[in-house]
Amino acid sequence: MSHVISVNLARPRPNPAKSGVGTTGIDKRPVDHSVAVRAPGSGPGGLGSGLVGDGVYDRHNHGGNDQAVYAYSRENLDMWARELGRELGNGSFGENLTTSGLDLEAALIGERWRVGAAGALLEVSVPRIPCATFALWLDERRWVRRFTERALPGAYLRVIEPGEIAAGDTITIVSRPARHDLTIGECFRALTTEADLLPRLLDVAELPDHVREVAHKRTVAIPPPDLLPAPGAE
């Protein structure tokens, strides 16, 4: 059964990775109590995180309604721990929810989860794209490239209905979009390593507007096959 192993909140710490942003909330630690979850609002003027007591400090690039909650699976943390040869506790990737029994990369953009018997209703919105702060936090050589090549990004979630979430809560998929079959994993690869997948993003209304705009611009910039130069042509 899919469930939440831990709910993790930020411990603010200095952020030398980004000029002008003096603090980061990527250091998240499990808490032993239920946490209220609500939509944080959009943009720098919002609350940042969807979890009460959590912190998002670079609100131009993180947080807001489309990135209200970040989930990463314990299964993938365990895989990385074996590969890196180090312990990775719950929250190590800056995730709010460490999950078990759920393939996050196979989640459809726009599918909805009920967390807990009467808890919050969350909607899968977009994959996590690794940044300099994440690389500095993990302190692993070529981390952004390695994370990108492995294509196990985890999922950002919107808060559709507020509620409370605690460790041990079950995760139930209550609905999945009928108009498309775009997964978190495919969306991530389209935005990073497999540009040929970008057209699949264009008509997915559940994606954030800025993601579809990026997909459109990059798709337009790719010449159609019959206009590409022949191999070896100058």
CSV table of C-alpha atoms in Angstrom, one decimal, residues 8 57 92 111 214:
chain,number,residue,atom,x,y,z
A,8,ASN,CA,9.8,16.8,6.3
A,57,TYR,CA,13.3,31.4,0.3
A,92,SER,CA,17.7,14.3,2.1
A,111,GLU,CA,-3.5,12.8,-11.4
A,214,VAL,CA,9.0,26.6,-22.7
